[in-house]
Coordinates of C-alpha atoms (C1' of nucleotides) in Angstrom, one line a residue:
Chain A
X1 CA -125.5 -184.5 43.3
X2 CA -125.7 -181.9 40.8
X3 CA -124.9 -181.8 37.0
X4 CA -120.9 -180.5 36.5
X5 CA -120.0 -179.8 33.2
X6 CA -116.4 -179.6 31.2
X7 CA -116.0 -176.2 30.3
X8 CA -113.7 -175.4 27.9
X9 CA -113.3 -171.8 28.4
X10 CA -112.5 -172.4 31.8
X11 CA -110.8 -175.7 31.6
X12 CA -112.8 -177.2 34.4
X13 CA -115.6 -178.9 35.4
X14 CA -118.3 -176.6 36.6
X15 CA -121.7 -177.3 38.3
X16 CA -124.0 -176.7 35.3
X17 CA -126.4 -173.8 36.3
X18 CA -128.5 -172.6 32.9
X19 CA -129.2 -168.8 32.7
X20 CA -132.7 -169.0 32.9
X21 CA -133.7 -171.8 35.8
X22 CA -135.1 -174.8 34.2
X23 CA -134.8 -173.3 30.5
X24 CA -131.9 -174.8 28.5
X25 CA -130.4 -173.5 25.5
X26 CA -128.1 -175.6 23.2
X27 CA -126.4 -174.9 19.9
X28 CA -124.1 -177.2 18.1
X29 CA -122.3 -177.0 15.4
X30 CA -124.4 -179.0 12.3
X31 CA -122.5 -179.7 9.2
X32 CA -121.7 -178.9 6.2
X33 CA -124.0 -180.7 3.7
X34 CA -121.7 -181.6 0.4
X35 CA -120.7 -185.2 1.1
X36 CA -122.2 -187.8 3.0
X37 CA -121.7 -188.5 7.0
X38 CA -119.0 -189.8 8.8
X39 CA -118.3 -191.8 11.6
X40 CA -116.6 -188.5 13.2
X41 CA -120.4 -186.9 12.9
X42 CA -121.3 -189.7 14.7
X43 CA -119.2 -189.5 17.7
X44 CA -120.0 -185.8 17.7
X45 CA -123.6 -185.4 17.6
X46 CA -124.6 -188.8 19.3
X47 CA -122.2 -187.4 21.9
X48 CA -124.9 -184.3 22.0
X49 CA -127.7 -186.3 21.6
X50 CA -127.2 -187.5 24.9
X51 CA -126.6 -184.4 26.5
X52 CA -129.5 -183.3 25.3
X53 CA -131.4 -186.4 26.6
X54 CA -130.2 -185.9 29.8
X55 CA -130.8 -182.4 30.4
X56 CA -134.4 -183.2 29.9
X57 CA -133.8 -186.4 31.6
X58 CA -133.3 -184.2 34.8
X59 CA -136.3 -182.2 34.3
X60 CA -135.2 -179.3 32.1
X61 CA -137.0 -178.0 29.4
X62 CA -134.2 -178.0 26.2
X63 CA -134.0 -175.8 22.9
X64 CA -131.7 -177.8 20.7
X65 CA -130.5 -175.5 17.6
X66 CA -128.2 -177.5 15.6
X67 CA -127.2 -175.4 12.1
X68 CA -127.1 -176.9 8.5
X69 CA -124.4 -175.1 7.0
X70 CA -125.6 -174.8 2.9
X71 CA -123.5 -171.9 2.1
X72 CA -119.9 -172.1 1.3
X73 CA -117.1 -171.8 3.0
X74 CA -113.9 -170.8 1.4
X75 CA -110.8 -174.0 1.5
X76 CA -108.5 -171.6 2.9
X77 CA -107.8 -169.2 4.8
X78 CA -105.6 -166.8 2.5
X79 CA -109.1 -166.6 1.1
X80 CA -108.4 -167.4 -2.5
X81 CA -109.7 -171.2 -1.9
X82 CA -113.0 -172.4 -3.8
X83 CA -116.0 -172.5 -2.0
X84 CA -116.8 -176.4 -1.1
X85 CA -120.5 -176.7 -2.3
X86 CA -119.5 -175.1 -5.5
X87 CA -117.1 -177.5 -6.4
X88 CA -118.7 -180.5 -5.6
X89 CA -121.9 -179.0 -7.0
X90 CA -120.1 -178.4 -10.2
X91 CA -118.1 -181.8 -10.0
X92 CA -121.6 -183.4 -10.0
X93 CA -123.3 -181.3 -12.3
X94 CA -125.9 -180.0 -9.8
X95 CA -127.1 -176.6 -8.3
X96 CA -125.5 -175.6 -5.2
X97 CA -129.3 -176.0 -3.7
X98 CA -129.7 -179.7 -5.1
X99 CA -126.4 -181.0 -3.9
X100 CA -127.2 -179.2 -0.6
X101 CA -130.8 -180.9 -0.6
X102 CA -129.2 -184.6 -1.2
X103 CA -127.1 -184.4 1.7
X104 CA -129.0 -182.6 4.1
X105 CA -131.5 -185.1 3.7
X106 CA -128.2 -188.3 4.0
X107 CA -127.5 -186.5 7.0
X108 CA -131.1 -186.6 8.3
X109 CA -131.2 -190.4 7.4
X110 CA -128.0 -191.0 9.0
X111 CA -128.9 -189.6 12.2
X112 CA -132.3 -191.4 12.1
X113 CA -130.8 -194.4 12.2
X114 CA -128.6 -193.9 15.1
X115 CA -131.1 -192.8 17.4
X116 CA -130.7 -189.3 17.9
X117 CA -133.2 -187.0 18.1
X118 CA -133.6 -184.4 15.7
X119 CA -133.0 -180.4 17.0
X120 CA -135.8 -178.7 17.7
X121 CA -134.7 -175.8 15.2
X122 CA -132.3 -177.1 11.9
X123 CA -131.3 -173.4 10.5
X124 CA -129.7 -173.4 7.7
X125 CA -127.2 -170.6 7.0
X126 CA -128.8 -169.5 3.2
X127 CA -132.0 -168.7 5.3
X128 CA -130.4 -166.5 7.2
X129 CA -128.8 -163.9 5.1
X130 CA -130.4 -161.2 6.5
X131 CA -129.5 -161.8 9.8
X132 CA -126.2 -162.0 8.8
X133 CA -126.2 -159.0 7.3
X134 CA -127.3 -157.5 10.3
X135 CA -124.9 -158.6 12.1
X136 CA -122.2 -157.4 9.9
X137 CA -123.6 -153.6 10.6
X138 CA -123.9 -154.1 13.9
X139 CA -120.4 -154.7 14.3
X140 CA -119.7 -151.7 11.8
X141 CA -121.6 -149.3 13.8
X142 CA -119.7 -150.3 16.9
X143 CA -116.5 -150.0 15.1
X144 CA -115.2 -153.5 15.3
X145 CA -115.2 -154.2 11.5
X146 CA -113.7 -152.1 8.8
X147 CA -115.1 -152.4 4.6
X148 CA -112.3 -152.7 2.0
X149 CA -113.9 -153.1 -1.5
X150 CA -117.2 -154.8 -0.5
X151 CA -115.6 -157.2 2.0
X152 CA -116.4 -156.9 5.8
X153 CA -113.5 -157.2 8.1
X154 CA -113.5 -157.9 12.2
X155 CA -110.2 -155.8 13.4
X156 CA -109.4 -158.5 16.4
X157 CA -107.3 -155.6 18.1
X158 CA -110.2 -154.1 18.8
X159 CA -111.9 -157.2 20.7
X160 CA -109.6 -157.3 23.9
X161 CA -110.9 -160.9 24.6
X162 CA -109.9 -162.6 20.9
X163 CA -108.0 -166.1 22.6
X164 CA -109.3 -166.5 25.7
X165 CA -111.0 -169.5 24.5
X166 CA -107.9 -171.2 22.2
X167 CA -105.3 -169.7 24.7
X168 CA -103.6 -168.3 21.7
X169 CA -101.6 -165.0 22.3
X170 CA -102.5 -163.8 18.6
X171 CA -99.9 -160.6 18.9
X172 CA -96.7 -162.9 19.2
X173 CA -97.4 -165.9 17.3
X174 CA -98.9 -165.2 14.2
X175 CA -95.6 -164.4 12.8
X176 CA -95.0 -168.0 12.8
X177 CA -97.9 -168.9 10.9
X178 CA -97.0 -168.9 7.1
X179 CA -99.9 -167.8 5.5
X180 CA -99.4 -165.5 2.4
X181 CA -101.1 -162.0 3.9
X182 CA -104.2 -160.9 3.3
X183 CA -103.1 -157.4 2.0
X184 CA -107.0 -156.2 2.7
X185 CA -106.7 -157.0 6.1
X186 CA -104.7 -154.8 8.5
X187 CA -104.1 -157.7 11.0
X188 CA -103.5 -160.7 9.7
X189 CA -105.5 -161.8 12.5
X190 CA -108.6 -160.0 11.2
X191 CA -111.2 -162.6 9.8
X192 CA -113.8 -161.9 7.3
X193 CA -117.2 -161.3 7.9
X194 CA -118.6 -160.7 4.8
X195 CA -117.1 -161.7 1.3
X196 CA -117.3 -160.0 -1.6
X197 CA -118.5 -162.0 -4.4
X198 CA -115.5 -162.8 -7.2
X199 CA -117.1 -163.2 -11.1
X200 CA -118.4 -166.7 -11.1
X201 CA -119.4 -167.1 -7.9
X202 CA -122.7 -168.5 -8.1
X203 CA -123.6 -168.4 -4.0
X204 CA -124.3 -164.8 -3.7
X205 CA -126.0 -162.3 -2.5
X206 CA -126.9 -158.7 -2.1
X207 CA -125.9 -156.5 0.7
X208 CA -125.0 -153.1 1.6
X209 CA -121.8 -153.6 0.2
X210 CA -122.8 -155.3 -2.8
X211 CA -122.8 -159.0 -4.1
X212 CA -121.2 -161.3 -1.8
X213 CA -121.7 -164.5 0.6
X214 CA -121.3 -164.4 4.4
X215 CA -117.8 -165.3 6.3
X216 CA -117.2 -168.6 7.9
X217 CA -118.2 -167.8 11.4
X218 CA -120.8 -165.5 11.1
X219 CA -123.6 -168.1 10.7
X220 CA -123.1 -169.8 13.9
X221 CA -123.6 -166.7 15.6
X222 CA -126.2 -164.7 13.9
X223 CA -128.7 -168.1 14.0
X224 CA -127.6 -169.0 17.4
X225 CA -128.7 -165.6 19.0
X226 CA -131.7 -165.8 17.1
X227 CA -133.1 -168.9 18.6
X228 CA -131.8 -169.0 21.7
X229 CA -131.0 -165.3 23.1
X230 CA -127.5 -163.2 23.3
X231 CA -126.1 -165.9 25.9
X232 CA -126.3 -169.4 25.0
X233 CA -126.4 -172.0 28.1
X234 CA -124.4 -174.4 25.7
X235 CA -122.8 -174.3 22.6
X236 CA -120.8 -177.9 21.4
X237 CA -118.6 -178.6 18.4
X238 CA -115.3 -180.8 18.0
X239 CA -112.9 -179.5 18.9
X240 CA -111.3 -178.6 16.0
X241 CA -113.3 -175.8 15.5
X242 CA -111.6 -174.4 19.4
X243 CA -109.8 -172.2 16.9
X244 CA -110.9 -170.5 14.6
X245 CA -114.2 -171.4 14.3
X246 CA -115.5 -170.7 17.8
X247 CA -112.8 -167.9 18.8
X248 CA -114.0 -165.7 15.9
X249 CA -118.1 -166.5 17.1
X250 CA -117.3 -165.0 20.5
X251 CA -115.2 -161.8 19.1
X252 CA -118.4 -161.0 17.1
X253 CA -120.9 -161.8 19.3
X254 CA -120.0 -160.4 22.5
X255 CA -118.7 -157.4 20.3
X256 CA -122.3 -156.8 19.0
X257 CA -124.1 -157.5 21.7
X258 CA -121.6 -156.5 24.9
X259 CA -122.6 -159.4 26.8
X260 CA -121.1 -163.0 27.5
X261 CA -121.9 -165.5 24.4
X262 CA -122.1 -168.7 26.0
X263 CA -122.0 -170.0 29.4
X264 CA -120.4 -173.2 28.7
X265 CA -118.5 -174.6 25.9
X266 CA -118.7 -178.3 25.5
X267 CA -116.0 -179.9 22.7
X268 CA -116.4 -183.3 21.5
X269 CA -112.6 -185.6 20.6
X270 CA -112.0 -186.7 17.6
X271 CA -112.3 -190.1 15.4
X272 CA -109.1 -192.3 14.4
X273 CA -109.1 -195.0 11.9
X274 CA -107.2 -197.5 12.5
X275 CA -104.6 -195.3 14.5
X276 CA -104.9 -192.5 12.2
X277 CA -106.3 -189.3 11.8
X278 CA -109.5 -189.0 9.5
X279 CA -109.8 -185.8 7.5
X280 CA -111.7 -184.8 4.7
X281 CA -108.5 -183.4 3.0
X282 CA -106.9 -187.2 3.9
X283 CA -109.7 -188.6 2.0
X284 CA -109.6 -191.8 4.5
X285 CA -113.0 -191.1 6.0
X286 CA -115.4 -193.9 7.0
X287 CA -118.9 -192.7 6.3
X288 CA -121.9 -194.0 8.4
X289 CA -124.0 -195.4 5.7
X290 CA -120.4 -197.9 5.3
X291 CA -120.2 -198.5 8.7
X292 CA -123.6 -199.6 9.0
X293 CA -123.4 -202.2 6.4
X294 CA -121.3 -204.1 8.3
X295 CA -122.5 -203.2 11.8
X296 CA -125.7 -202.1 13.4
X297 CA -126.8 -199.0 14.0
X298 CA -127.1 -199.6 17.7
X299 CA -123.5 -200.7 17.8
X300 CA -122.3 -197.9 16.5
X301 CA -124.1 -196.0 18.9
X302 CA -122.4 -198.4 22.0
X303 CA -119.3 -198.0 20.4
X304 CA -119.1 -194.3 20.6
X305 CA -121.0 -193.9 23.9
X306 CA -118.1 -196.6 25.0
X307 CA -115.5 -193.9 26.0
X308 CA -115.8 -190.6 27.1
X309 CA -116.8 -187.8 24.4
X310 CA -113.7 -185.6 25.3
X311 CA -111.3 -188.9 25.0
X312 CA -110.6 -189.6 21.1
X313 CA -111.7 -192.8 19.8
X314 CA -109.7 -195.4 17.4
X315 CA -112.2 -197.0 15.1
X316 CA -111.3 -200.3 14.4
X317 CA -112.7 -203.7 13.5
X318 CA -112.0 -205.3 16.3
X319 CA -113.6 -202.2 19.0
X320 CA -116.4 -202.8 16.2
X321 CA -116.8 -206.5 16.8
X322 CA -117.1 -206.0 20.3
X323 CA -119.7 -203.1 20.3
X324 CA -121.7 -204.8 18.5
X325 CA -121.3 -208.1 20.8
X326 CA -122.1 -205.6 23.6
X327 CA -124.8 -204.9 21.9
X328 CA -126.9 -207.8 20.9
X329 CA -125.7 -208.9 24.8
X330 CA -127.8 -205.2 26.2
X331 CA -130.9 -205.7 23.5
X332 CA -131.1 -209.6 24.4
X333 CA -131.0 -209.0 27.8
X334 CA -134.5 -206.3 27.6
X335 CA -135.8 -208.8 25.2
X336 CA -136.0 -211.6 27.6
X337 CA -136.9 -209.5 30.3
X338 CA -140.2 -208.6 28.2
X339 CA -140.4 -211.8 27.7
X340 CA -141.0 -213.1 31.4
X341 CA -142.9 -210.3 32.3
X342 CA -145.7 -211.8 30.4
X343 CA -146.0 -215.0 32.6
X344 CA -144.3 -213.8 35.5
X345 CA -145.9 -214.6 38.9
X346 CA -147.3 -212.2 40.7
X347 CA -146.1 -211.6 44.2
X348 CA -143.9 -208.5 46.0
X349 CA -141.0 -207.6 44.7
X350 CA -137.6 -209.5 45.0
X351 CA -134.8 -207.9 47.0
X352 CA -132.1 -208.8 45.1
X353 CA -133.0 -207.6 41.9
X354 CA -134.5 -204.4 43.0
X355 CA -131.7 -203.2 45.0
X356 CA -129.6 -203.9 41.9
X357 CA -132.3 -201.4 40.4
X358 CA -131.9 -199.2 43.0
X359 CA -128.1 -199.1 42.4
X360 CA -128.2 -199.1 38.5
X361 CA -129.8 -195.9 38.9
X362 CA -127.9 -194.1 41.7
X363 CA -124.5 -195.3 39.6
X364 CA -126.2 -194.4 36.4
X365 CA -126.9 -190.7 37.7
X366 CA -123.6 -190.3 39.2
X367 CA -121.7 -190.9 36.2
X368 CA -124.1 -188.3 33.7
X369 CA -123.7 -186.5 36.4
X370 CA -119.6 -186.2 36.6
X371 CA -119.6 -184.1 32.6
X372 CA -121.6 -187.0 31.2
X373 CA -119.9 -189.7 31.2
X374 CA -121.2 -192.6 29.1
X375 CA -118.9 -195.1 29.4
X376 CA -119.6 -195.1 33.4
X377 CA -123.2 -195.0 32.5
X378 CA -123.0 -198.2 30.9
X379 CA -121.0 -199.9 33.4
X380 CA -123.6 -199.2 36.0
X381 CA -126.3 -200.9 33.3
X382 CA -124.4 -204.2 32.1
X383 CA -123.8 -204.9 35.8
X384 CA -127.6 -205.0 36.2
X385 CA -127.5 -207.0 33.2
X386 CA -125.7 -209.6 34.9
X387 CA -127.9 -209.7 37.8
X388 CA -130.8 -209.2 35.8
X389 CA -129.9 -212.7 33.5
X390 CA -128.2 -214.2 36.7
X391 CA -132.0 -214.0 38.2
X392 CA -133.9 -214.7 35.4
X393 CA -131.9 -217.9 35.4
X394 CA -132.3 -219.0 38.7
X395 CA -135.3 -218.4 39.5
X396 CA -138.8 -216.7 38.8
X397 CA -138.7 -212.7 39.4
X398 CA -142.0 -211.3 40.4
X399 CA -144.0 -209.2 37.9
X400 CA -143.5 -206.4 40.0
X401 CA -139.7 -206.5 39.7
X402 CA -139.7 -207.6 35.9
X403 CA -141.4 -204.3 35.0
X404 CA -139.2 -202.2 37.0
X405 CA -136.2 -203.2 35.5
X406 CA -138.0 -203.1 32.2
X407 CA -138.8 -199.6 33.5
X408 CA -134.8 -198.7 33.8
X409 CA -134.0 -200.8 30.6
X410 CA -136.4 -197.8 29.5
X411 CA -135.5 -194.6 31.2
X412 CA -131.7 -194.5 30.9
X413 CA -130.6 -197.2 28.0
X414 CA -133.3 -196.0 26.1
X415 CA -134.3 -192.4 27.3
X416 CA -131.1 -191.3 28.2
X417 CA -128.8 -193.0 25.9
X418 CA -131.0 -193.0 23.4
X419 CA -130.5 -196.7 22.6
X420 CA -133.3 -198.4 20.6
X421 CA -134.4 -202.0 21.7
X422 CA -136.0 -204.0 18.6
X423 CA -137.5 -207.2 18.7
X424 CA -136.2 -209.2 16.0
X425 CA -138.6 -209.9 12.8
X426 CA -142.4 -209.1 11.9
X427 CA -145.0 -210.0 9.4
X428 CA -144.6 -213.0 7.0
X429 CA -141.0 -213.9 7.4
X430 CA -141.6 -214.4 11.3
X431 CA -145.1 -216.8 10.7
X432 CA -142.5 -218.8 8.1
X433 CA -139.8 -219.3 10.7
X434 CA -142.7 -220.2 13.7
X435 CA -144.0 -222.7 11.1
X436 CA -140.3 -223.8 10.6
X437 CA -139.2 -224.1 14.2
X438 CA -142.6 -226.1 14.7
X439 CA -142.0 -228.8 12.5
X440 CA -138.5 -229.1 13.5
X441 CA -139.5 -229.6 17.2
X442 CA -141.3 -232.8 15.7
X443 CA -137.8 -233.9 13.8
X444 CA -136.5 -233.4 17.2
X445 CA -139.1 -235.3 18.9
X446 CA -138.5 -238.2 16.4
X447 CA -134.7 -237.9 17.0
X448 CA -133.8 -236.5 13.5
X449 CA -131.0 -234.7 14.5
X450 CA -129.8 -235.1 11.2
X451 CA -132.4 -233.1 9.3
X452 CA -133.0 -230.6 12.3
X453 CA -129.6 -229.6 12.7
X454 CA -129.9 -229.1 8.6
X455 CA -132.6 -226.9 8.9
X456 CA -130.9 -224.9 11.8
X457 CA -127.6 -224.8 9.5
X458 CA -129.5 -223.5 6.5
X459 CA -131.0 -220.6 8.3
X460 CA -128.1 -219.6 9.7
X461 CA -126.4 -219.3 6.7
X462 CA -129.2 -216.7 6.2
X463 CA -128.5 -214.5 8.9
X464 CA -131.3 -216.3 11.3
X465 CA -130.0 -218.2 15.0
X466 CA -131.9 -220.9 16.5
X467 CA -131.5 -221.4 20.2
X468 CA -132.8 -224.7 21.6
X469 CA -133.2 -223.6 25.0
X470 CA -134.7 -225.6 28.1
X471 CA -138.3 -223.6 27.6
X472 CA -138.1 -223.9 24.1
X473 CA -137.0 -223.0 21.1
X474 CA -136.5 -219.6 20.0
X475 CA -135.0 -217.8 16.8
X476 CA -133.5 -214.4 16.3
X477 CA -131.2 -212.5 13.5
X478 CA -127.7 -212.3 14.2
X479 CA -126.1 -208.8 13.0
Chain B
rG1 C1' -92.0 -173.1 17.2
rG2 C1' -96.9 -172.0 20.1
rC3 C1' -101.5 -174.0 22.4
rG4 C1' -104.1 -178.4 24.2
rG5 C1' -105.0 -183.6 25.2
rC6 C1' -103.8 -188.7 26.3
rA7 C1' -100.7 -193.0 28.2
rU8 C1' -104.8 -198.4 33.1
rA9 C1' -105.1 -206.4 31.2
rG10 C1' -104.7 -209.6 24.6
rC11 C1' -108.3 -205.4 22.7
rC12 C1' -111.8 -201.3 24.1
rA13 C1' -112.5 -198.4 28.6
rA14 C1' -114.1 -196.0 33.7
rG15 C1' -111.8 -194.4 38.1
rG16 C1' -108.5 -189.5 39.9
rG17 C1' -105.2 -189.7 47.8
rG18 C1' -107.4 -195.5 51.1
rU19 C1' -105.9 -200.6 48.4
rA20 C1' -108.1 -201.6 40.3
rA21 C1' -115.9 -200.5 37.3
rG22 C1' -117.7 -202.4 32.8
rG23 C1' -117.6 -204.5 27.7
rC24 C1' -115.1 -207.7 24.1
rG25 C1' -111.8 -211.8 23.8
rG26 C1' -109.7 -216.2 26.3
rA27 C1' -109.7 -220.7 29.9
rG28 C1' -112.5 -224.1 32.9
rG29 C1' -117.4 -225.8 34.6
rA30 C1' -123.1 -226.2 34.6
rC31 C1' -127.2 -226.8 31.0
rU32 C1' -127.9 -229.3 25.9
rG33 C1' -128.8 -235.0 21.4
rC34 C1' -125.1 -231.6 19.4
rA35 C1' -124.7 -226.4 18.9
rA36 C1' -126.3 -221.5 20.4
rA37 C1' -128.0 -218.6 24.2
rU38 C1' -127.7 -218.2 29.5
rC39 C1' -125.4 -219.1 34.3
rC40 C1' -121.0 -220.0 37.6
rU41 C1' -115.6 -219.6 38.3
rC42 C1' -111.0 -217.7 36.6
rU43 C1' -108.4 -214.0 33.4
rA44 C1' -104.0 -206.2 36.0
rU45 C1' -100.2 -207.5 43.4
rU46 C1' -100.9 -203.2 39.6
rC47 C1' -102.0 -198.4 36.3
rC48 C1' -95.5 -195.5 30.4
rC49 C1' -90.5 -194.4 33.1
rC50 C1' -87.6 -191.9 37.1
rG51 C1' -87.6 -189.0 41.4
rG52 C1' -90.5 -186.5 45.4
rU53 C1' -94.8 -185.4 49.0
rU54 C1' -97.7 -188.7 52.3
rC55 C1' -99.1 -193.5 57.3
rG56 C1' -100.8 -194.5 52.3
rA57 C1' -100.2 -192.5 45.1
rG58 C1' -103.0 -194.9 38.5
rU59 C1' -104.7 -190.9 41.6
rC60 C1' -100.8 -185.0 44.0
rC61 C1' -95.8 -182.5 42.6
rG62 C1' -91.1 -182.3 39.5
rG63 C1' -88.5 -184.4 35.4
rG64 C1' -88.3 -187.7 31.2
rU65 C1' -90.4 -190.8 27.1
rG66 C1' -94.1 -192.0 23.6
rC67 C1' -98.7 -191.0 20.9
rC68 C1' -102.5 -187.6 19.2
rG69 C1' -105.1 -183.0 18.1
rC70 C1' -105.2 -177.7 16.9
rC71 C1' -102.4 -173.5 14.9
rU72 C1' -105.4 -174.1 6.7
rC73 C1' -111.4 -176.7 5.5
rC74 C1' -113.1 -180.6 8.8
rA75 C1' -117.7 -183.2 14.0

RNA sequence: GGCGGCAUAGCCAAGGGGUAAGGCGGAGGACUGCAAAUCCUCUAUUCCCCGGUUCGAGUCCGGGUGCCGCCUCCA
């Protein structure tokens, strides 16, 4: 079966066919870096992480361009706002540049931690002013864009395609839209591409039509085409930037260039909290770093991957709880299993347990397959948990099978979902807790339940689970 | 007002004409000195409501209702 893909231009799934065979190029939308990470980057790029993983999963070779957005954008769209990494820069007392360099380097961290794998190119929009500006003549030259006082201008009546990704009729409907009128423009419509620079502005630059700081959209495209050719295979976002955001990239790119921009747009649903919308302006945002105090990163990770990436998600303590249940369930399960392997017997493999393989993986492939869909992905790999702790109960799985499903464990939890399976502890702490569990096999032996079960209470109280179990007995961190 | 999406068990969530995956939680049992972990069994006659098409409808069509997103920065 072959790879289908959502496609939001069309509204449909399509089979996924890159323009060069075997070549894949993917742009998302990175962030903007003046505030720490949230829980709605998570969904977003572990959402892209994985498609990303699976491309390459099925053999293609995958140029992942994900921007860093360091310049500002204006707050609004009457283009009188102030420009976000400004403001914050100047509410901390910073440079623009260091408040940009703290939380590039959060979001870095962030990401780290859950798993995903870093782009192949980072861009980040200040280092690509040139571009930009080239891009801005381009469009001159071709008579899409106008100059009024040192500010560039895209005239969206002269793109005959400006809507067909939002659907939005522009000519009717922006009379409803109350926004006080640009009087520069001569559609309201018409977006800026290049800003002149008002006294104070410290983000600025030099171009041919004098100080001033690129528009909102033009970074995405001029750093997009760069890396990864006129027509992208993919380009991802949430989908809240449908409109403008991604509208306005395709008016200027396919305007400059006269060919189509992307091949498939891919848009990632939004994060509730608690039932309700999170938004910067709402200020009710949940950043990672808070998240992961309380749970772990690889929870996180099973929460989000837990419904589909184009279905919203409610974050909420309880969906928390039991993602990170989930969890510890999926990373116990690969734990024992490398475990056994190291005294399994040897002999052929054991039908039961491979067929359940066998299925995993068709399942497994059938759900990426259908527009990547996770949550159908990890059905097909905790019902070979079950079998997979169902046999290792009952009886004594060959070698040979153990390190097959250790192999899947590997390939699709961990390769293609990107999940990261950690056996607990290391160094000192772990040679304390063997000494510990040694002499408390001896109060056992003795029948001092009452001092062994003290010992047992007392380290769970610091975050560490002891599990007498019929081979033995074996400790681990909870959390 | 315009555009788009979603409604499936206590909670989360797949499925999308052929008789309801999976996770969490809950109940009972096995194992255990007791716990924990693990295993076994059970936990939706039914998919927001009303009509229709069909031998057959969560699944398709029409009409409601409710929730959400976008139309101003946001992943």
């Amino acid at each position: 079966m072959a790879l289908r893909v959502y496609n939001t231009l069309s509204r449909r799934k399509e089979e996924f066919r890159p323009l060069h065979e075997g070549f894949v190029g993917i742009y998302v939308c990175g962030p903007t870096v003046y505030d720490h990470p949230h829980i709605g980057h998570a969904k977003s790029y572990i959402s892209f992480d994985v498609v990303v993983r699976y491309l390459r999963h099925l053999g293609y070779r995958v140029r992942y361009v994900q921007n860093i957005t360091d310049v500002g954008h204006l707050t609004d769209n009457a283009d009188q706002g102030e420009d976000k990494i400004e403001k914050r820069a100047a509410a901390e007392r910073l440079e623009p540049m260091e408040l940009v360099e703290i939380y590039m380097r959060s979001y870095f961290e962030d990401m780290d931690a859950l798993g995903n794998l870093r782009p192949d190119i980072s861009p980040r929009a200040s280092g690509h002013i040139p571009e930009q500006i080239e891009l801005v003549k381009v469009l001159l030259d071709k008579g899409y864009a106008y100059e009024v006082g040192g500010s560039v201008y895209f005239s969206v009546e002269k793109f005959g395609g400006y809507g067909k990704l939002s659907g939005r009729r522009f000519q009717e409907q922006w009379e409803a839209v109350r926004i006080a009128p640009n009087p520069e423009k001569r559609h309201p419509a018409d977006f800026a591409l290049w800003k002149r620079a008002e006294p104070g502005h410290i983000l600025r630059w030099p171009s041919p039509w004098g100080w001033g700081y690129p528009g909102w959209h033009l970074e995405c495209s001029a750093m997009s085409m760069k890396y990864l050719g006129e027509t992208l295979d993919i380009h991802g976002g949430g989908m809240e930037n449908i409109f403008p955001h991604h509208e306005c990239e395709i008016a200027q790119s396919e305007a400059a260039t006269g060919k189509p921009f992307v091949r498939y747009w891919m848009h990632n649903n939004m994060v509730t909290v608690e039932g309700t919308k999170m938004g910067k302006s709402l200020g009710n945002f949940v950043t990672i770093k808070e998240a992961l105090k309380s749970y772990s990163p690889m929870a996180l990770r099973l929460f989000v991957l837990g419904s589909h990436y184009r279905s919203p998600v409610d974050y909420t303590e309880e969906a928390m709880r039991a993602a990170q249940r989930g969890w510890e369930r999926l990373n116990r399960a690969v734990q024992m299993v490398k475990e056994r392997i190291r005294y399994a017997p040897d002999g052929p493999e054991d039908r039961e347990l491979s067929e359940a393989v066998r299925r995993c993986e068709r399942d497994f492939s059938e759900a990426m397959d259908d527009d990547f869909n996770t949550p159908g992905a990890l059905g097909a790999l905790f019902e070979l948990t079950r079998e997979v702790l169902a046999g290792l109960e009952s009886g004594t799985p060959s070698r040979t099978t153990l390190k097959k499903v250790e192999d899947l464990y590997s390939r699709l939890a961990g390769g293609v979902l990107g999940f990261r399976f950690e056996e607990e502890g290391g160094g000192r702490e772990e040679e304390l807790l063997d000494l510990l569990v040694e002499v408390r096999a001896e109060l056992r032996r003795a029948k001092n339940w009452e001092l062994a079960d003290r010992i047992r209470e007392r380290l769970r109280e610091l975050g560490i689970a002891l599990e007498d179990r019929p081979e033995g007995t074996v400790w681990r961190r909870y959390s």
